[in-house]
Structure formats: C-alpha cells, structure tokens
The first five atom37 places (N, CA, C, CB, O) and aatype in JSON, in Angstrom:
{
  "aatype": [12, 14, 13, 13, 19, 11, 16, 6, 15, 9, 11, 11, 16, 18, 10, 16, 6, 9, 11, 9, 11, 2, 11, 16, 9, 11, 6, 8, 11, 11, 17, 19, 11, 11, 10, 9, 3, 5, 7, 9, 18, 9, 11, 15, 7, 13, 10, 9, 3, 11, 3, 1, 9, 14, 7, 0, 7, 7, 9, 10, 9, 19, 11, 4, 3, 15, 13, 6, 6, 0, 6, 16, 10, 9, 11, 6, 3, 14, 12, 9, 11, 15, 2, 9, 19, 2, 17, 2, 10, 2, 6, 17, 9, 3, 19, 9, 5],
  "atom_mask": [
    [1, 1, 1, 1, 1],
    [1, 1, 1, 1, 1],
    [1, 1, 1, 1, 1],
    [1, 1, 1, 1, 1],
    [1, 1, 1, 1, 1],
    [1, 1, 1, 1, 1],
    [1, 1, 1, 1, 1],
    [1, 1, 1, 1, 1],
    [1, 1, 1, 1, 1],
    [1, 1, 1, 1, 1],
    [1, 1, 1, 1, 1],
    [1, 1, 1, 1, 1],
    [1, 1, 1, 1, 1],
    [1, 1, 1, 1, 1],
    [1, 1, 1, 1, 1],
    [1, 1, 1, 1, 1],
    [1, 1, 1, 1, 1],
    [1, 1, 1, 1, 1],
    [1, 1, 1, 1, 1],
    [1, 1, 1, 1, 1],
    [1, 1, 1, 1, 1],
    [1, 1, 1, 1, 1],
    [1, 1, 1, 1, 1],
    [1, 1, 1, 1, 1],
    [1, 1, 1, 1, 1],
    [1, 1, 1, 1, 1],
    [1, 1, 1, 1, 1],
    [1, 1, 1, 1, 1],
    [1, 1, 1, 1, 1],
    [1, 1, 1, 1, 1],
    [1, 1, 1, 1, 1],
    [1, 1, 1, 1, 1],
    [1, 1, 1, 1, 1],
    [1, 1, 1, 1, 1],
    [1, 1, 1, 1, 1],
    [1, 1, 1, 1, 1],
    [1, 1, 1, 1, 1],
    [1, 1, 1, 1, 1],
    [1, 1, 1, 0, 1],
    [1, 1, 1, 1, 1],
    [1, 1, 1, 1, 1],
    [1, 1, 1, 1, 1],
    [1, 1, 1, 1, 1],
    [1, 1, 1, 1, 1],
    [1, 1, 1, 0, 1],
    [1, 1, 1, 1, 1],
    [1, 1, 1, 1, 1],
    [1, 1, 1, 1, 1],
    [1, 1, 1, 1, 1],
    [1, 1, 1, 1, 1],
    [1, 1, 1, 1, 1],
    [1, 1, 1, 1, 1],
    [1, 1, 1, 1, 1],
    [1, 1, 1, 1, 1],
    [1, 1, 1, 0, 1],
    [1, 1, 1, 1, 1],
    [1, 1, 1, 0, 1],
    [1, 1, 1, 0, 1],
    [1, 1, 1, 1, 1],
    [1, 1, 1, 1, 1],
    [1, 1, 1, 1, 1],
    [1, 1, 1, 1, 1],
    [1, 1, 1, 1, 1],
    [1, 1, 1, 1, 1],
    [1, 1, 1, 1, 1],
    [1, 1, 1, 1, 1],
    [1, 1, 1, 1, 1],
    [1, 1, 1, 1, 1],
    [1, 1, 1, 1, 1],
    [1, 1, 1, 1, 1],
    [1, 1, 1, 1, 1],
    [1, 1, 1, 1, 1],
    [1, 1, 1, 1, 1],
    [1, 1, 1, 1, 1],
    [1, 1, 1, 1, 1],
    [1, 1, 1, 1, 1],
    [1, 1, 1, 1, 1],
    [1, 1, 1, 1, 1],
    [1, 1, 1, 1, 1],
    [1, 1, 1, 1, 1],
    [1, 1, 1, 1, 1],
    [1, 1, 1, 1, 1],
    [1, 1, 1, 1, 1],
    [1, 1, 1, 1, 1],
    [1, 1, 1, 1, 1],
    [1, 1, 1, 1, 1],
    [1, 1, 1, 1, 1],
    [1, 1, 1, 1, 1],
    [1, 1, 1, 1, 1],
    [1, 1, 1, 1, 1],
    [1, 1, 1, 1, 1],
    [1, 1, 1, 1, 1],
    [1, 1, 1, 1, 1],
    [1, 1, 1, 1, 1],
    [1, 1, 1, 1, 1],
    [1, 1, 1, 1, 1],
    [1, 1, 1, 1, 1]
  ],
  "atom_positions": [
    [[34.48, 127.96, 175.48], [35.35, 126.81, 175.59], [36.57, 127.05, 174.68], [34.6, 125.48, 175.2], [36.41, 127.35, 173.5]],
    [[37.76, 126.92, 175.21], [38.96, 127.2, 174.41], [39.27, 126.13, 173.36], [40.15, 127.36, 175.32], [38.83, 124.98, 173.45]],
    [[40.04, 126.56, 172.37], [40.55, 125.65, 171.35], [41.98, 125.25, 171.71], [40.5, 126.31, 169.94], [42.74, 126.04, 172.27]],
    [[42.33, 124.02, 171.37], [43.69, 123.52, 171.56], [44.18, 122.97, 170.23], [43.75, 122.43, 172.69], [43.41, 122.37, 169.47]],
    [[45.46, 123.18, 169.97], [46.04, 122.78, 168.69], [47.2, 121.82, 168.95], [46.52, 124.03, 167.89], [48.15, 122.13, 169.66]],
    [[47.08, 120.65, 168.33], [48.18, 119.69, 168.37], [48.88, 119.76, 167.03], [47.68, 118.22, 168.69], [48.25, 119.58, 165.98]],
    [[50.17, 120.02, 167.04], [50.98, 119.95, 165.83], [51.83, 118.69, 165.93], [51.86, 121.24, 165.65], [52.23, 118.27, 167.01]],
    [[52.11, 118.1, 164.77], [52.88, 116.86, 164.8], [53.67, 116.71, 163.51], [51.96, 115.66, 165.0], [53.35, 117.29, 162.48]],
    [[54.72, 115.9, 163.62], [55.47, 115.49, 162.44], [55.81, 114.01, 162.64], [56.77, 116.37, 162.23], [56.14, 113.57, 163.74]],
    [[55.74, 113.27, 161.55], [56.05, 111.85, 161.62], [57.56, 111.69, 161.81], [55.58, 111.1, 160.33], [58.37, 112.33, 161.13]],
    [[57.91, 110.83, 162.75], [59.33, 110.58, 163.02], [59.98, 110.0, 161.77], [59.51, 109.62, 164.23], [59.39, 109.18, 161.08]],
    [[61.2, 110.44, 161.49], [61.91, 110.02, 160.27], [61.96, 108.51, 160.11], [63.32, 110.57, 160.28], [61.89, 108.0, 158.99]],
    [[62.07, 107.8, 161.21], [62.11, 106.33, 161.18], [60.89, 105.76, 160.47], [62.19, 105.77, 162.61], [60.99, 104.75, 159.79]],
    [[59.73, 106.42, 160.63], [58.48, 105.89, 160.1], [58.12, 106.43, 158.72], [57.36, 106.18, 161.05], [57.15, 105.98, 158.12]],
    [[58.89, 107.39, 158.21], [58.58, 107.93, 156.88], [58.68, 106.85, 155.81], [59.52, 109.08, 156.53], [57.95, 106.89, 154.81]],
    [[59.56, 105.89, 156.01], [59.71, 104.81, 155.03], [58.93, 103.56, 155.41], [61.17, 104.46, 154.87], [58.83, 102.63, 154.61]],
    [[58.37, 103.54, 156.59], [57.56, 102.4, 157.06], [56.11, 102.63, 156.64], [57.67, 102.22, 158.62], [55.24, 102.9, 157.47]],
    [[55.86, 102.52, 155.35], [54.57, 102.88, 154.77], [53.42, 102.07, 155.38], [54.6, 102.67, 153.27], [52.37, 102.64, 155.68]],
    [[53.58, 100.77, 155.56], [52.5, 99.94, 156.11], [52.12, 100.38, 157.52], [52.9, 98.46, 156.11], [50.94, 100.51, 157.84]],
    [[53.12, 100.6, 158.36], [52.87, 101.04, 159.74], [52.22, 102.42, 159.73], [54.19, 101.06, 160.57], [51.25, 102.65, 160.44]],
    [[52.77, 103.33, 158.93], [52.25, 104.7, 158.85], [50.79, 104.69, 158.37], [53.11, 105.56, 157.9], [49.94, 105.33, 158.98]],
    [[50.5, 103.97, 157.3], [49.14, 103.94, 156.75], [48.15, 103.3, 157.71], [49.13, 103.18, 155.42], [47.02, 103.77, 157.83]],
    [[48.56, 102.23, 158.4], [47.7, 101.58, 159.39], [47.37, 102.54, 160.52], [48.38, 100.3, 159.94], [46.23, 102.63, 160.96]],
    [[48.36, 103.26, 160.99], [48.16, 104.19, 162.1], [47.29, 105.37, 161.68], [49.5, 104.69, 162.63], [46.45, 105.82, 162.46]],
    [[47.48, 105.86, 160.48], [46.65, 106.96, 159.97], [45.2, 106.51, 159.86], [47.18, 107.46, 158.6], [44.29, 107.27, 160.18]],
    [[44.97, 105.28, 159.41], [43.61, 104.74, 159.32], [42.97, 104.68, 160.72], [43.62, 103.32, 158.68], [41.81, 105.06, 160.89]],
    [[43.74, 104.21, 161.7], [43.23, 104.16, 163.09], [42.96, 105.57, 163.61], [44.24, 103.44, 164.01], [41.99, 105.78, 164.34]],
    [[43.81, 106.51, 163.26], [43.63, 107.92, 163.67], [42.32, 108.47, 163.12], [44.83, 108.78, 163.19], [41.57, 109.13, 163.84]],
    [[42.04, 108.21, 161.85], [40.8, 108.7, 161.24], [39.58, 108.11, 161.94], [40.77, 108.34, 159.74], [38.6, 108.83, 162.17]],
    [[39.62, 106.84, 162.29], [38.51, 106.21, 163.02], [38.34, 106.86, 164.39], [38.74, 104.69, 163.18], [37.21, 107.09, 164.83]],
    [[39.44, 107.15, 165.05], [39.42, 107.79, 166.37], [38.78, 109.18, 166.27], [40.85, 107.89, 166.95], [37.94, 109.53, 167.1]],
    [[39.17, 109.97, 165.27], [38.6, 111.3, 165.07], [37.11, 111.2, 164.8], [39.32, 112.04, 163.91], [36.32, 111.95, 165.38]],
    [[36.71, 110.29, 163.93], [35.29, 110.1, 163.6], [34.48, 109.74, 164.85], [35.11, 109.0, 162.52], [33.38, 110.24, 165.04]],
    [[35.04, 108.87, 165.69], [34.36, 108.48, 166.93], [34.15, 109.69, 167.83], [35.18, 107.4, 167.67], [33.08, 109.84, 168.43]],
    [[35.14, 110.56, 167.93], [35.01, 111.76, 168.76], [33.96, 112.72, 168.19], [36.36, 112.48, 168.88], [33.19, 113.32, 168.93]],
    [[33.94, 112.85, 166.87], [32.93, 113.69, 166.22], [31.54, 113.13, 166.53], [33.17, 113.77, 164.67], [30.61, 113.88, 166.85]],
    [[31.39, 111.82, 166.42], [30.11, 111.18, 166.71], [29.68, 111.37, 168.16], [30.19, 109.69, 166.4], [28.48, 111.34, 168.47]],
    [[30.65, 111.58, 169.06], [30.36, 111.83, 170.48], [30.04, 113.3, 170.74], [31.54, 111.39, 171.34], [29.75, 113.69, 171.87]],
    [[30.11, 114.13, 169.68], [29.78, 115.54, 169.83], [30.95, 116.43, 170.18], [0.0, 0.0, 0.0], [30.76, 117.59, 170.53]],
    [[32.16, 115.91, 170.1], [33.36, 116.71, 170.38], [33.74, 117.47, 169.12], [34.55, 115.81, 170.86], [33.79, 116.9, 168.03]],
    [[34.01, 118.78, 169.28], [34.46, 119.57, 168.15], [35.94, 119.26, 167.92], [34.24, 121.11, 168.4], [36.78, 119.56, 168.76]],
    [[36.24, 118.65, 166.8], [37.61, 118.26, 166.47], [37.8, 118.31, 164.96], [37.94, 116.85, 167.03], [36.93, 117.88, 164.2]],
    [[38.93, 118.82, 164.55], [39.32, 118.86, 163.13], [40.74, 118.32, 163.04], [39.23, 120.32, 162.54], [41.57, 118.62, 163.9]],
    [[41.01, 117.53, 162.02], [42.32, 116.95, 161.87], [42.69, 116.91, 160.4], [42.38, 115.53, 162.49], [41.85, 116.61, 159.55]],
    [[43.94, 117.22, 160.1], [44.39, 117.18, 158.73], [45.9, 117.22, 158.63], [0.0, 0.0, 0.0], [46.6, 117.38, 159.63]],
    [[46.39, 117.08, 157.39], [47.84, 117.1, 157.19], [48.22, 118.29, 156.33], [48.32, 115.79, 156.54], [47.39, 118.87, 155.64]],
    [[49.49, 118.63, 156.39], [50.01, 119.78, 155.67], [50.66, 119.34, 154.37], [51.02, 120.55, 156.54], [51.25, 118.27, 154.28]],
    [[50.54, 120.2, 153.36], [51.17, 119.95, 152.07], [51.98, 121.19, 151.69], [50.11, 119.6, 150.96], [51.71, 122.29, 152.17]],
    [[52.97, 121.0, 150.83], [53.77, 122.14, 150.41], [53.15, 122.81, 149.18], [55.22, 121.7, 150.11], [52.05, 122.46, 148.76]],
    [[53.86, 123.78, 148.63], [53.32, 124.55, 147.5], [53.03, 123.68, 146.28], [54.28, 125.65, 147.11], [52.21, 124.05, 145.43]],
    [[53.7, 122.54, 146.19], [53.47, 121.61, 145.09], [52.45, 120.54, 145.44], [54.76, 120.96, 144.69], [52.26, 119.57, 144.71]],
    [[51.78, 120.72, 146.6], [50.74, 119.83, 147.11], [51.29, 118.45, 147.51], [49.65, 119.65, 146.06], [50.59, 117.44, 147.45]],
    [[52.56, 118.44, 147.92], [53.19, 117.2, 148.37], [53.11, 117.14, 149.9], [54.69, 117.11, 147.89], [53.56, 118.06, 150.58]],
    [[52.53, 116.07, 150.43], [52.43, 115.95, 151.89], [53.78, 115.59, 152.51], [51.38, 114.89, 152.28], [54.72, 115.21, 151.82]],
    [[53.84, 115.73, 153.81], [55.05, 115.35, 154.52], [55.51, 116.38, 155.52], [0.0, 0.0, 0.0], [56.48, 116.17, 156.25]],
    [[54.82, 117.51, 155.56], [55.21, 118.59, 156.47], [54.59, 118.45, 157.86], [54.83, 119.93, 155.87], [54.83, 119.29, 158.73]],
    [[53.8, 117.41, 158.07], [53.21, 117.2, 159.39], [51.71, 117.32, 159.36], [0.0, 0.0, 0.0], [51.08, 117.33, 158.3]],
    [[51.13, 117.41, 160.56], [49.69, 117.5, 160.68], [49.28, 118.43, 161.79], [0.0, 0.0, 0.0], [50.08, 118.8, 162.65]],
    [[48.01, 118.8, 161.76], [47.43, 119.68, 162.77], [46.09, 119.09, 163.2], [47.25, 121.15, 162.24], [45.32, 118.62, 162.37]],
    [[45.84, 119.14, 164.48], [44.55, 118.72, 165.03], [44.06, 119.85, 165.93], [44.66, 117.36, 165.83], [44.82, 120.36, 166.76]],
    [[42.82, 120.24, 165.76], [42.21, 121.31, 166.57], [41.04, 120.7, 167.32], [41.76, 122.52, 165.68], [40.21, 120.01, 166.73]],
    [[40.97, 120.97, 168.62], [39.9, 120.41, 169.44], [39.44, 121.45, 170.47], [40.37, 119.11, 170.16], [40.24, 122.24, 170.96]],
    [[38.15, 121.44, 170.77], [37.6, 122.29, 171.82], [37.49, 121.46, 173.09], [36.2, 122.87, 171.4], [36.89, 120.38, 173.1]],
    [[38.07, 121.96, 174.17], [38.0, 121.29, 175.47], [37.9, 122.34, 176.56], [39.24, 120.38, 175.71], [38.19, 123.52, 176.33]],
    [[37.5, 121.93, 177.75], [37.36, 122.85, 178.87], [38.7, 123.3, 179.44], [36.55, 122.21, 179.95], [38.79, 124.38, 180.01]],
    [[39.74, 122.48, 179.29], [41.03, 122.81, 179.91], [42.17, 122.16, 179.13], [41.07, 122.37, 181.38], [41.95, 121.26, 178.33]],
    [[43.37, 122.64, 179.39], [44.56, 122.04, 178.78], [44.66, 120.58, 179.18], [45.83, 122.8, 179.19], [44.96, 119.72, 178.34]],
    [[44.41, 120.3, 180.45], [44.51, 118.93, 180.95], [43.53, 117.99, 180.22], [44.24, 118.89, 182.46], [43.88, 116.87, 179.87]],
    [[42.31, 118.48, 180.01], [41.32, 117.67, 179.29], [41.77, 117.41, 177.85], [39.93, 118.37, 179.29], [41.67, 116.3, 177.34]],
    [[42.28, 118.46, 177.19], [42.76, 118.32, 175.82], [43.94, 117.35, 175.75], [43.16, 119.69, 175.24], [44.01, 116.51, 174.86]],
    [[44.85, 117.47, 176.69], [46.03, 116.6, 176.7], [45.63, 115.14, 176.92], [47.01, 117.05, 177.78], [46.17, 114.24, 176.27]],
    [[44.71, 114.91, 177.84], [44.23, 113.54, 178.1], [43.61, 112.96, 176.84], [43.2, 113.53, 179.25], [43.86, 111.8, 176.49]],
    [[42.79, 113.76, 176.16], [42.15, 113.32, 174.92], [43.18, 113.04, 173.83], [41.14, 114.39, 174.43], [43.14, 111.99, 173.18]],
    [[44.1, 113.96, 173.64], [45.11, 113.86, 172.59], [46.01, 112.64, 172.8], [45.95, 115.13, 172.54], [46.43, 112.01, 171.83]],
    [[46.3, 112.32, 174.03], [47.17, 111.17, 174.29], [46.53, 109.84, 173.91], [47.54, 111.14, 175.76], [47.2, 108.81, 173.9]],
    [[45.22, 109.85, 173.58], [44.54, 108.66, 173.1], [44.61, 108.53, 171.57], [43.08, 108.67, 173.54], [44.18, 107.53, 171.01]],
    [[45.16, 109.54, 170.91], [45.31, 109.53, 169.45], [46.24, 108.37, 169.06], [45.88, 110.9, 168.94], [47.35, 108.27, 169.58]],
    [[45.79, 107.49, 168.16], [46.65, 106.39, 167.72], [48.01, 106.84, 167.19], [45.94, 105.6, 166.66], [48.99, 106.09, 167.28]],
    [[48.09, 108.04, 166.64], [49.38, 108.55, 166.15], [50.36, 108.72, 167.31], [49.19, 109.9, 165.41], [51.56, 108.49, 167.16]],
    [[49.84, 109.12, 168.45], [50.67, 109.31, 169.64], [50.89, 107.99, 170.37], [50.03, 110.35, 170.59], [52.0, 107.67, 170.78]],
    [[49.81, 107.23, 170.52], [49.93, 105.95, 171.24], [50.91, 105.0, 170.56], [48.56, 105.29, 171.35], [51.57, 104.21, 171.23]],
    [[51.0, 105.06, 169.24], [51.92, 104.19, 168.51], [53.33, 104.79, 168.43], [51.39, 103.91, 167.11], [54.26, 104.16, 167.94]],
    [[53.47, 106.03, 168.93], [54.77, 106.71, 169.03], [55.43, 106.93, 167.66], [55.69, 105.9, 169.92], [56.66, 106.85, 167.54]],
    [[54.61, 107.21, 166.64], [55.22, 107.45, 165.32], [55.38, 108.94, 165.02], [54.39, 106.79, 164.23], [55.92, 109.3, 163.97]],
    [[54.9, 109.81, 165.92], [55.0, 111.26, 165.69], [55.67, 111.97, 166.85], [53.61, 111.85, 165.45], [55.6, 111.54, 168.0]],
    [[56.32, 113.08, 166.52], [56.71, 114.07, 167.51], [55.57, 115.06, 167.55], [58.11, 114.77, 167.17], [55.07, 115.47, 166.5]],
    [[55.14, 115.45, 168.74], [53.95, 116.3, 168.81], [54.1, 117.35, 169.9], [52.71, 115.46, 169.06], [54.94, 117.26, 170.79]],
    [[53.23, 118.36, 169.79], [53.18, 119.44, 170.75], [51.73, 119.91, 170.86], [54.14, 120.62, 170.34], [51.01, 119.92, 169.86]],
    [[51.31, 120.29, 172.05], [49.95, 120.76, 172.27], [49.98, 122.16, 172.86], [49.17, 119.8, 173.21], [50.73, 122.44, 173.79]],
    [[49.17, 123.04, 172.29], [49.07, 124.42, 172.78], [47.63, 124.88, 172.76], [49.94, 125.37, 171.93], [46.83, 124.42, 171.94]],
    [[47.3, 125.77, 173.67], [46.0, 126.44, 173.61], [46.13, 127.57, 172.59], [45.55, 126.98, 175.02], [47.16, 128.23, 172.5]],
    [[45.05, 127.77, 171.83], [45.01, 128.84, 170.84], [44.16, 129.97, 171.38], [44.46, 128.33, 169.48], [43.02, 129.76, 171.78]],
    [[44.71, 131.17, 171.39], [44.0, 132.36, 171.86], [43.62, 133.21, 170.66], [44.86, 133.18, 172.87], [44.49, 133.66, 169.92]],
    [[42.33, 133.42, 170.46], [41.83, 134.25, 169.37], [42.06, 135.71, 169.73], [40.32, 133.97, 169.1], [41.64, 136.16, 170.8]],
    [[42.71, 136.46, 168.86], [43.02, 137.85, 169.18], [41.82, 138.77, 169.01], [44.16, 138.34, 168.3], [41.79, 139.87, 169.56]],
    [[40.83, 138.32, 168.27], [39.61, 139.11, 168.1], [38.44, 138.24, 168.56], [39.42, 139.58, 166.61], [38.1, 137.24, 167.93]],
    [[37.83, 138.65, 169.66], [36.74, 137.85, 170.21], [35.45, 138.62, 170.23], [37.07, 137.37, 171.61], [34.42, 138.1, 170.65]]
  ]
}
C-alpha cells in the first residue's frame, strides 16, 4: 500500500488569528486520532526551524490504496475544510524497497 504525503503551510491571514488557528489545530488532532483508532496508518506533525520555532508548515503521511482515496481522506482534514492552509498532496515512492 503506497504512502501519500500532504504538505501544508498556514495562510498568512491566519498566522495572527490565534484563536481560529488553535481551534482548527485541536480539531485536526481529534480527526487524526479518530483515523488512528479506525486502523488507518497516519502521522501528522509540524515543522520547526533550527531554533525550534514553529511556523514552517506541517506534514501528514498516510497509507492508502490510491491517490484518489488519499485525496478524499485528506479533504476531510479540518485544516483543509476550514481553508486556513495552502496544501499539496503527493505519493511518496521509496527508492529502496
């Protein structure tokens, strides 16, 4: 089963909207936990710089049967549904299998 990687960055408009951003991140964490509880392989986290300061975006990795399945799943992410992030989805190909 292939891996798919969603990369995202919070839209500049929402960087200062702390309440909206924090509420959406909380909903995102609940969504990820629900998928894990359903047996879906999914990992989600945010990026930090060399000084450990967040703000560089986030990455989500999920195992799905197809790009279409991954895209359908990802579009249910509260971060995307609330339209606070710019995002991209790609399949990841392991060079050593």
